mmCIF file of C-alpha atoms in Angstrom:
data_model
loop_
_atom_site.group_PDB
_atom_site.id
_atom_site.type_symbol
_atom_site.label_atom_id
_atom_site.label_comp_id
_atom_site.label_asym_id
_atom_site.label_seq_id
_atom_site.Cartn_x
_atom_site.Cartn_y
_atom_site.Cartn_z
ATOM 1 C CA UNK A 1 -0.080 40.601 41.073
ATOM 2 C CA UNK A 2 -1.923 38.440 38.751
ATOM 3 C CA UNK A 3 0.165 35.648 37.290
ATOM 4 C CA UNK A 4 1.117 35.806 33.686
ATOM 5 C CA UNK A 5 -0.455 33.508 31.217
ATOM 6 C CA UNK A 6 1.255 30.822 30.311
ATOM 7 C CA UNK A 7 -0.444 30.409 26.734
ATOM 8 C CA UNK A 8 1.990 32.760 25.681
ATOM 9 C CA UNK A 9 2.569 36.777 25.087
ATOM 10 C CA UNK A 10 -0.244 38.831 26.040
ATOM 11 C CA UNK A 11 -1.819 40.390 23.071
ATOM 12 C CA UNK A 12 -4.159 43.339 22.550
ATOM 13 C CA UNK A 13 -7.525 42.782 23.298
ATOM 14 C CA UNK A 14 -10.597 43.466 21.119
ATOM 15 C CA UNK A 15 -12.261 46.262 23.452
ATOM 16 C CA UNK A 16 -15.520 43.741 24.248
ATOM 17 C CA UNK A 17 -13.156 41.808 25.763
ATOM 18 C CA UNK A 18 -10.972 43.921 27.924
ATOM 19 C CA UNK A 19 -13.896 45.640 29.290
ATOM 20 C CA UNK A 20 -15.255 41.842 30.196
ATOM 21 C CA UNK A 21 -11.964 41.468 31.832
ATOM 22 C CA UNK A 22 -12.438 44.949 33.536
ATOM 23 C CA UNK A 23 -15.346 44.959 35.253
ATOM 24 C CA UNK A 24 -14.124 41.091 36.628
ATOM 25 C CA UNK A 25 -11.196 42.429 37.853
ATOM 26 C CA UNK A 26 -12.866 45.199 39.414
ATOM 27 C CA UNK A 27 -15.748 43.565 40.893
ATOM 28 C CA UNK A 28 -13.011 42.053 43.340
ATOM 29 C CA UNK A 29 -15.446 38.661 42.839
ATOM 30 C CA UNK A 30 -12.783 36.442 41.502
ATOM 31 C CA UNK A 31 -15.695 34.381 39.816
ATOM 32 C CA UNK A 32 -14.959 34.382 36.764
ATOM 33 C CA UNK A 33 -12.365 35.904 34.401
ATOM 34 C CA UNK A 34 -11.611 35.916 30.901
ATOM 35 C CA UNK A 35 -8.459 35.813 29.206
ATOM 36 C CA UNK A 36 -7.645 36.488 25.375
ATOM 37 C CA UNK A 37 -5.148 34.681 23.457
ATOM 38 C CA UNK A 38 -4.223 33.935 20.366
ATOM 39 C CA UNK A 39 -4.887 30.835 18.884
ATOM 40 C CA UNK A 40 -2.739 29.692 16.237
ATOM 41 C CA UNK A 41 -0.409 32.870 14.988
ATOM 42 C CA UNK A 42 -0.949 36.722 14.068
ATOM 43 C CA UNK A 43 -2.645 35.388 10.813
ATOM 44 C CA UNK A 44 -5.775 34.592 12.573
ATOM 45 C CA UNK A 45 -8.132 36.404 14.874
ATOM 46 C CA UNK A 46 -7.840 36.707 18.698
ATOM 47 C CA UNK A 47 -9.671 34.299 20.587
ATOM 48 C CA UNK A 48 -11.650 34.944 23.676
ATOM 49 C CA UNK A 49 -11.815 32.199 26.409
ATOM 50 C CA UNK A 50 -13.402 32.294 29.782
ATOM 51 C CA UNK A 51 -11.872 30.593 32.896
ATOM 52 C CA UNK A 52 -13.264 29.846 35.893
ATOM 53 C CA UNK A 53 -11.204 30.954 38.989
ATOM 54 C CA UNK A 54 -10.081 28.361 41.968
ATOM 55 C CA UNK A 55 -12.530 30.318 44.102
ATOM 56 C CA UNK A 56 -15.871 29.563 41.645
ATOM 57 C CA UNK A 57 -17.099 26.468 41.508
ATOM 58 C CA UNK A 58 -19.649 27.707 38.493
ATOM 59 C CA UNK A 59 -18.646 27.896 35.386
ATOM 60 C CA UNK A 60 -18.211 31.590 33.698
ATOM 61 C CA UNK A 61 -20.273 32.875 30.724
ATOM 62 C CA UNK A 62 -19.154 32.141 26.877
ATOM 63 C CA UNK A 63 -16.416 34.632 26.297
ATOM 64 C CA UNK A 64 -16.297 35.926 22.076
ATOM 65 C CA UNK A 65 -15.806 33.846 19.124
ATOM 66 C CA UNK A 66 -14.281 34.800 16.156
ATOM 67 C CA UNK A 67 -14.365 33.620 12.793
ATOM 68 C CA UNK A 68 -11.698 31.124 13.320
ATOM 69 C CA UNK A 69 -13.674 29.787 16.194
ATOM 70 C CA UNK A 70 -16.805 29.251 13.985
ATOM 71 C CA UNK A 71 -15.158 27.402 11.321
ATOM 72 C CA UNK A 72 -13.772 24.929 13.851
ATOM 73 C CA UNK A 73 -16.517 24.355 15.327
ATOM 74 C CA UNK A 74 -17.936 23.963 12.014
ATOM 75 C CA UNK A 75 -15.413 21.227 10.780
ATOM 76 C CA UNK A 76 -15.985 19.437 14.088
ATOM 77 C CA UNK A 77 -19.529 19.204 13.030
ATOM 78 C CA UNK A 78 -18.937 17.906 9.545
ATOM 79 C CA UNK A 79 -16.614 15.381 11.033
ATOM 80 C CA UNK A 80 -18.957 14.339 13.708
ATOM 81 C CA UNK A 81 -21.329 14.026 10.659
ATOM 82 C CA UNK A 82 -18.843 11.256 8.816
ATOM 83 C CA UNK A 83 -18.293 9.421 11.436
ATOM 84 C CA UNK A 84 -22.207 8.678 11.440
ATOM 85 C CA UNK A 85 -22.928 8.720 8.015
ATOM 86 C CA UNK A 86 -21.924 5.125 7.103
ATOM 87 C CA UNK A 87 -23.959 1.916 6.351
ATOM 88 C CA UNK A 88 -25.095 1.344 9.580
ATOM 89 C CA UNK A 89 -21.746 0.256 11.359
ATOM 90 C CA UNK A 90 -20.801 3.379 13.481
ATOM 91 C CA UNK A 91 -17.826 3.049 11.191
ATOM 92 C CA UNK A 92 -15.697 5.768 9.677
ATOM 93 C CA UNK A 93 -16.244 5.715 6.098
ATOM 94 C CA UNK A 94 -14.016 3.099 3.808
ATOM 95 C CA UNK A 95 -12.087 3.640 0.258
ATOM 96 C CA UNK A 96 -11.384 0.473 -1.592
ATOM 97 C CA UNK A 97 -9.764 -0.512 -4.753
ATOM 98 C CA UNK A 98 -10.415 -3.137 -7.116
ATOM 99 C CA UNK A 99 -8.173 -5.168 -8.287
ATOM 100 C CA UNK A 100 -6.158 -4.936 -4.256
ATOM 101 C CA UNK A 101 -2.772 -5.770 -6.095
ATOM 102 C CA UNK A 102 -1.663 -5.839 -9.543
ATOM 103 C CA UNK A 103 0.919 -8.176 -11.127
ATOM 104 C CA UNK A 104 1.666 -7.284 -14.695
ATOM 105 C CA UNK A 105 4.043 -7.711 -17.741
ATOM 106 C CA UNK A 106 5.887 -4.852 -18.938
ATOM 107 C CA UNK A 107 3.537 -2.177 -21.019
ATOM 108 C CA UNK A 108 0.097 -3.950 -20.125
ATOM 109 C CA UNK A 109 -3.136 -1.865 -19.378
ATOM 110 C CA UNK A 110 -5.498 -2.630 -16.603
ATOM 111 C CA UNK A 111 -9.128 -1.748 -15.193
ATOM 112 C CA UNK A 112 -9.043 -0.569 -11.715
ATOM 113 C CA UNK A 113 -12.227 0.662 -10.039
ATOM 114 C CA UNK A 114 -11.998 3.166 -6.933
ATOM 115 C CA UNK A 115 -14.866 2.838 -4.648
ATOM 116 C CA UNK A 116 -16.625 4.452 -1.058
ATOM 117 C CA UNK A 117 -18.679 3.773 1.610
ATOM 118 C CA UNK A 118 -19.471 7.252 1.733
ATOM 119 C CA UNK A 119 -23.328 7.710 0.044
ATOM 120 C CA UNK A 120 -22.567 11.002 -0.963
ATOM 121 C CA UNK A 121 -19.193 11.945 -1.479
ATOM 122 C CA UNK A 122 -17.720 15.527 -2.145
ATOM 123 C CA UNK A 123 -14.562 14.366 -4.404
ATOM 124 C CA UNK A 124 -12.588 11.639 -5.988
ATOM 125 C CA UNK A 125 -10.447 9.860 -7.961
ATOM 126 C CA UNK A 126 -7.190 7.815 -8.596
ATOM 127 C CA UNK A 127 -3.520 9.246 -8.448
ATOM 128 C CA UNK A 128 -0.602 7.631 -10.259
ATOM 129 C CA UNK A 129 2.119 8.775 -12.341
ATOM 130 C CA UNK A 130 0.817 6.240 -14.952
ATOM 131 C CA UNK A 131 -1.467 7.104 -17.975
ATOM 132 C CA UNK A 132 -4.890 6.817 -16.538
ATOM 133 C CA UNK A 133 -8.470 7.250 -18.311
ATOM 134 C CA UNK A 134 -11.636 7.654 -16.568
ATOM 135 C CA UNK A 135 -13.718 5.204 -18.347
ATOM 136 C CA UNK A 136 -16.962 5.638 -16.365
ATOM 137 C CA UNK A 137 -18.605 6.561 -12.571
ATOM 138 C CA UNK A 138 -21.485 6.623 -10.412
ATOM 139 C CA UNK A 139 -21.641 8.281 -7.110
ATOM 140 C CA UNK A 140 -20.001 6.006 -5.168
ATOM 141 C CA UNK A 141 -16.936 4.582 -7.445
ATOM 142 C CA UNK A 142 -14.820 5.415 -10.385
ATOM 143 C CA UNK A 143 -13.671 3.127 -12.935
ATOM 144 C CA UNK A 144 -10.515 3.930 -14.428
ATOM 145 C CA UNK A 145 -7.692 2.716 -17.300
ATOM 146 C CA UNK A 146 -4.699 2.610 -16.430
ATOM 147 C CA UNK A 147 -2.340 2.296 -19.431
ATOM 148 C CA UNK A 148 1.589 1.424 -20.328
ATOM 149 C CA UNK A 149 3.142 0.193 -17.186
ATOM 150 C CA UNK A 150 6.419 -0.110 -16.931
ATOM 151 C CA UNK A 151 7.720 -0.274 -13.821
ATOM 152 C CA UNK A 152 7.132 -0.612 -10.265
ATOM 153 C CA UNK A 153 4.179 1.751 -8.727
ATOM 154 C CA UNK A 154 1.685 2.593 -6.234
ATOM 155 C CA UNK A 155 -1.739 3.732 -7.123
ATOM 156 C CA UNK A 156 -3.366 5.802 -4.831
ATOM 157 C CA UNK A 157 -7.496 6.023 -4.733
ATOM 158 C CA UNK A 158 -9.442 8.928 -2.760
ATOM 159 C CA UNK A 159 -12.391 10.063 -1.514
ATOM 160 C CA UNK A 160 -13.685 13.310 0.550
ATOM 161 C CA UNK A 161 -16.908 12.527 2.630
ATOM 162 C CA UNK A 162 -18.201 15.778 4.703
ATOM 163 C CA UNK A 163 -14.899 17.801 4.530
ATOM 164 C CA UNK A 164 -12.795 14.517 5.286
ATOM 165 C CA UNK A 165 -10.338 12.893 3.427
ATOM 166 C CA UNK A 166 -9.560 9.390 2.809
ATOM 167 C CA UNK A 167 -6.988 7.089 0.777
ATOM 168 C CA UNK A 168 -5.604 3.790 -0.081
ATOM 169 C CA UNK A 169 -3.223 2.474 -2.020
ATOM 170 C CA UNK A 170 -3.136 -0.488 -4.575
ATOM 171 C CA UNK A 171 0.977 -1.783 -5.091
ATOM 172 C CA UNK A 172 1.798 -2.637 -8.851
ATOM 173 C CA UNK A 173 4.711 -5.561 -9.581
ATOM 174 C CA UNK A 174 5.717 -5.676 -13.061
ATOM 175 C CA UNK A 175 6.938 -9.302 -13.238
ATOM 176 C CA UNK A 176 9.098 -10.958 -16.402
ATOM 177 C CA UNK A 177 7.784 -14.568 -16.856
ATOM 178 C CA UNK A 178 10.416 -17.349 -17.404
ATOM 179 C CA UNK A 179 9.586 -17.321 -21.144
ATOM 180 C CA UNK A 180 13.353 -19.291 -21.639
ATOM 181 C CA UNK A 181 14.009 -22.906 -19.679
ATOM 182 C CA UNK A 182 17.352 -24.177 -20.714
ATOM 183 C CA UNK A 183 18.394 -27.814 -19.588
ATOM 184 C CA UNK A 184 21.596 -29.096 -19.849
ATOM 185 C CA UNK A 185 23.009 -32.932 -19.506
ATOM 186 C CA UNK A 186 26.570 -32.953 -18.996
ATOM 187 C CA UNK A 187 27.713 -35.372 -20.210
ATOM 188 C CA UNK A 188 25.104 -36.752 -22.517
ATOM 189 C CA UNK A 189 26.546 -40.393 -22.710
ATOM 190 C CA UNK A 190 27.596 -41.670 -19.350
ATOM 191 C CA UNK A 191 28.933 -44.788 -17.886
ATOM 192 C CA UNK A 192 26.705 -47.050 -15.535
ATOM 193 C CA UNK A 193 28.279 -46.108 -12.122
ATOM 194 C CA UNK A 194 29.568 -42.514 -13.209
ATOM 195 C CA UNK A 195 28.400 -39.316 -12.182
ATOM 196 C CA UNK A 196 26.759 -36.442 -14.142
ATOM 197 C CA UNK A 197 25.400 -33.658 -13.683
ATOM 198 C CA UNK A 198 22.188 -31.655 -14.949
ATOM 199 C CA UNK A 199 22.076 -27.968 -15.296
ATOM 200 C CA UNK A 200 18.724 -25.731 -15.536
ATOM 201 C CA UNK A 201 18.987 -21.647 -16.593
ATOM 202 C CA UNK A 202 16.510 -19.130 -17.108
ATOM 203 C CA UNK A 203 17.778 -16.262 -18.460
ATOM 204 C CA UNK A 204 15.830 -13.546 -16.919
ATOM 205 C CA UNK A 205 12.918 -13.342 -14.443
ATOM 206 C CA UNK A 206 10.941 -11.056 -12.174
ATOM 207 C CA UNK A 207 10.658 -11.177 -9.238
ATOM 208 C CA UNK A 208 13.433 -13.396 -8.717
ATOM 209 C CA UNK A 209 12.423 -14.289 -5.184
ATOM 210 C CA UNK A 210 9.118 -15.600 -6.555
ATOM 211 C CA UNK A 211 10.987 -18.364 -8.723
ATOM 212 C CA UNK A 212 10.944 -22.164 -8.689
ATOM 213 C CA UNK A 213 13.196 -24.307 -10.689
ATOM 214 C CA UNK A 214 12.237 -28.308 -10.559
ATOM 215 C CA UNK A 215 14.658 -30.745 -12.329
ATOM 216 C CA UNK A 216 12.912 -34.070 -12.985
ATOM 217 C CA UNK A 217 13.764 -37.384 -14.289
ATOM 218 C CA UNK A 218 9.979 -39.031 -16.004
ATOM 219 C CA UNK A 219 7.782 -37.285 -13.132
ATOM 220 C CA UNK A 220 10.207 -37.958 -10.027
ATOM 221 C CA UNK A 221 11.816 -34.545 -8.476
ATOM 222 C CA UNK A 222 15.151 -34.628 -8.402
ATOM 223 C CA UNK A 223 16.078 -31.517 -7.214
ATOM 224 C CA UNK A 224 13.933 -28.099 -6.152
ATOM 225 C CA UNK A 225 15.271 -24.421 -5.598
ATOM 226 C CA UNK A 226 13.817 -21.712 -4.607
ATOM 227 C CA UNK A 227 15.700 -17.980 -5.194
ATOM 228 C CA UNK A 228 15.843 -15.079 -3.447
ATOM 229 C CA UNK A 229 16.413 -11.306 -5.273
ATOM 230 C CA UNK A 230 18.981 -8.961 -4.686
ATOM 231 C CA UNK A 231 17.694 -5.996 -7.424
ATOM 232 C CA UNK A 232 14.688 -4.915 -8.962
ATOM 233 C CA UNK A 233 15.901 -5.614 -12.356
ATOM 234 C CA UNK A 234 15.344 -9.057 -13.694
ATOM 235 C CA UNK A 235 18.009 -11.669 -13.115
ATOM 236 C CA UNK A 236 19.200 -15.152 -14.296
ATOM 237 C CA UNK A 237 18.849 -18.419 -11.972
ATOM 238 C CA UNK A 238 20.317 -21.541 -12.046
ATOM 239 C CA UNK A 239 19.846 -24.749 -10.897
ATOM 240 C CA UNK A 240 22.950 -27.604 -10.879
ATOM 241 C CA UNK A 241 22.111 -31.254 -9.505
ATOM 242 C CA UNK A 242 24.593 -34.078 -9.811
ATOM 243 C CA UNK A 243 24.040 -37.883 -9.580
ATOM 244 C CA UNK A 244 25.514 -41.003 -10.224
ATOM 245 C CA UNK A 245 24.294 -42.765 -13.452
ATOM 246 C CA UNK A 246 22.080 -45.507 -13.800
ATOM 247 C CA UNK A 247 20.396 -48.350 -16.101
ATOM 248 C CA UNK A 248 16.835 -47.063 -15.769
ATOM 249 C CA UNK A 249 18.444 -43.646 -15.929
ATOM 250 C CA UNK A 250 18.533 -43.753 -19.885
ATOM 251 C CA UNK A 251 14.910 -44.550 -20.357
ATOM 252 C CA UNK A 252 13.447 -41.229 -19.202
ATOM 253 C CA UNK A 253 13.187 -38.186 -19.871
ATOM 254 C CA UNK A 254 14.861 -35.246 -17.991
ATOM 255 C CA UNK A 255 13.360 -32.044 -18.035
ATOM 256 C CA UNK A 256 13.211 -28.544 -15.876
ATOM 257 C CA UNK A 257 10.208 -26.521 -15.008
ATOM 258 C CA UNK A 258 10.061 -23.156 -13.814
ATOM 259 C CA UNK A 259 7.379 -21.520 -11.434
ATOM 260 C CA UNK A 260 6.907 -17.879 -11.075
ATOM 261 C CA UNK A 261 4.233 -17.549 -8.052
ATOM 262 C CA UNK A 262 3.012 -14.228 -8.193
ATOM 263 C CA UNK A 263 0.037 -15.197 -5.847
ATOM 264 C CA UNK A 264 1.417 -12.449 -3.241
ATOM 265 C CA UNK A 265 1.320 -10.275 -5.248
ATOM 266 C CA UNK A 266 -2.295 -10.463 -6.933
ATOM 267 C CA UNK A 267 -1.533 -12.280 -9.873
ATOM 268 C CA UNK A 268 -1.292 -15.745 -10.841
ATOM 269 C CA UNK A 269 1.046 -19.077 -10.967
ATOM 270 C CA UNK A 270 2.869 -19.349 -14.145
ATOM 271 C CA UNK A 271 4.798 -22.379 -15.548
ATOM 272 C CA UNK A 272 7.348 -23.078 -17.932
ATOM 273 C CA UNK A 273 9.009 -26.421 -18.869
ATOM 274 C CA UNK A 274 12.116 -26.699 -20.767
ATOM 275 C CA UNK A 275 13.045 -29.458 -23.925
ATOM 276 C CA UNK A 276 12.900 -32.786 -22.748
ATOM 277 C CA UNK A 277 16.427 -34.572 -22.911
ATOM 278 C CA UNK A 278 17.379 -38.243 -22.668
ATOM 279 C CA UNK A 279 20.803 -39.301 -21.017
ATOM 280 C CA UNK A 280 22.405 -41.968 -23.234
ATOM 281 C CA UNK A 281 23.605 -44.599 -20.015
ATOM 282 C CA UNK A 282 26.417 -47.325 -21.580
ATOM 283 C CA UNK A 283 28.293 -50.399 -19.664
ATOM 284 C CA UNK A 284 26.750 -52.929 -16.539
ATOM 285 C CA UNK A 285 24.812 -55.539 -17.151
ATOM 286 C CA UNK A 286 21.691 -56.422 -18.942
#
């Protein structure tokens, strides 16, 4: 008895191939036999295979191919095709975007251009649920508008080179700059000897985890902190640092600065400084 196959549940054969599979059986060779299965599901056509039998060394003739077959075989050769039609590497072919990251404020537009490797590709283009505008293009990149952003994205850019598909994404931050630096002396007039203590506030940032606040007395760092966010929603930070008073104390300045390093996340460094104040210092000797 001939074991079943175990590709599945024997199907009807087209009649080419069950009189293949006849006149094999019958032969009493055992050379070669051919089996017919189906492929994928009852939407496509049956596939015809050939096997060679433990007892033939050779291999047996090419069985039928249907249309299924022949558009495989065509993708394979379209794909084979990409993988060699690049600028000389051997490569696959590459999408790129340009900016790589974007840090903006809240309702800016930007220029981003979407660009291949590919010399000739079949499609593409830049997905986002932001406004975009195709400004202009040549065969190998787009250059696109992207308008109003408000929040948090990605941006994905595309191309199709011989029936295959590439993407890559470019992250958007929208970032709140520490437009307010608020420095506090407490108290303003302070014994030689006593302590006091110097507060720095920004009212709300983004990202918080990006923030800096310095407290400085003339040029001299007093005190540094770096934050860390908890929500994607701007936030307030503060900065306490006490000391003890001194003479020379009341003949500088004290002042905070904020730095929001966006760096990471392809923008900038931006810095804010609060109001000077001077600490009024009383009693010890001249």
């Amino acid at each position: 008895m001939r074991p079943r196959d175990s590709r599945g549940p024997q199907r009807t054969l087209p009649f080419d191939c069950r009189q293949r599979e006849t006149k094999s059986s019958s032969s009493g060779s055992g050379d070669c036999e051919e089996k017919c299965y189906h492929a994928l599901s009852t939407l496509f056509w049956t596939t015809c295979r050939c096997f060679s039998s433990a007892s033939s060394p050779q291999p047996c003739r090419k069985g039928i191919t249907s249309p299924f077959d022949r558009r495989r075989n065509r993708f394979r050769e379209r794909k084979h095709l990409a993988q060699r039609h690049t600028a000389g590497s051997g490569e696959v072919f590459e999408v790129h975007t340009y900016p790589e990251q974007l840090a903006v404020k809240p309702g800016e537009s930007q220029f981003i251009n979407c660009s291949t490797s590919c010399a000739q590709p079949e499609a593409g283009g830049l997905e986002t649920i932001l406004a975009k505008t195709l400004l202009k293009s040549g065969a190998q990149w787009k250059a696109y508008l992207v308008s109003n952003i408000s929040q948090d994205t990605i941006i994905y850019c595309y191309f199709t080179c011989f029936g295959e598909q590439r993407l890559t994404s470019l992250n958007v931050s929208v970032f709140y700059p520490p437009t307010q630096v608020l420095l506090k002396l407490q108290p303003t007039w302070v014994a030689v000897g006593r302590p006091f203590t110097i507060k720095c506030h920004v009212p709300a940032v983004k990202p918080l985890e990006s923030l800096t606040l310095m407290l400085l007395r003339g040029q001299e760092v007093l005190h540094n902190q770096t934050f860390w966010g908890t929500t994607d929603g701007t936030q307030g930070a503060t900065a306490t640092h006490n000391s003890t008073a001194h003479r020379e104390d009341g003949l500088h300045n004290f002042s905070c600065q904020a730095i929001l390093d966006l760096r990471s996340l392809g923008g900038k460094i931006i810095h804010s400084v609060s109001e000077p104040q001077m600490l009024k210092v009383y009693g010890g000797k001249n």
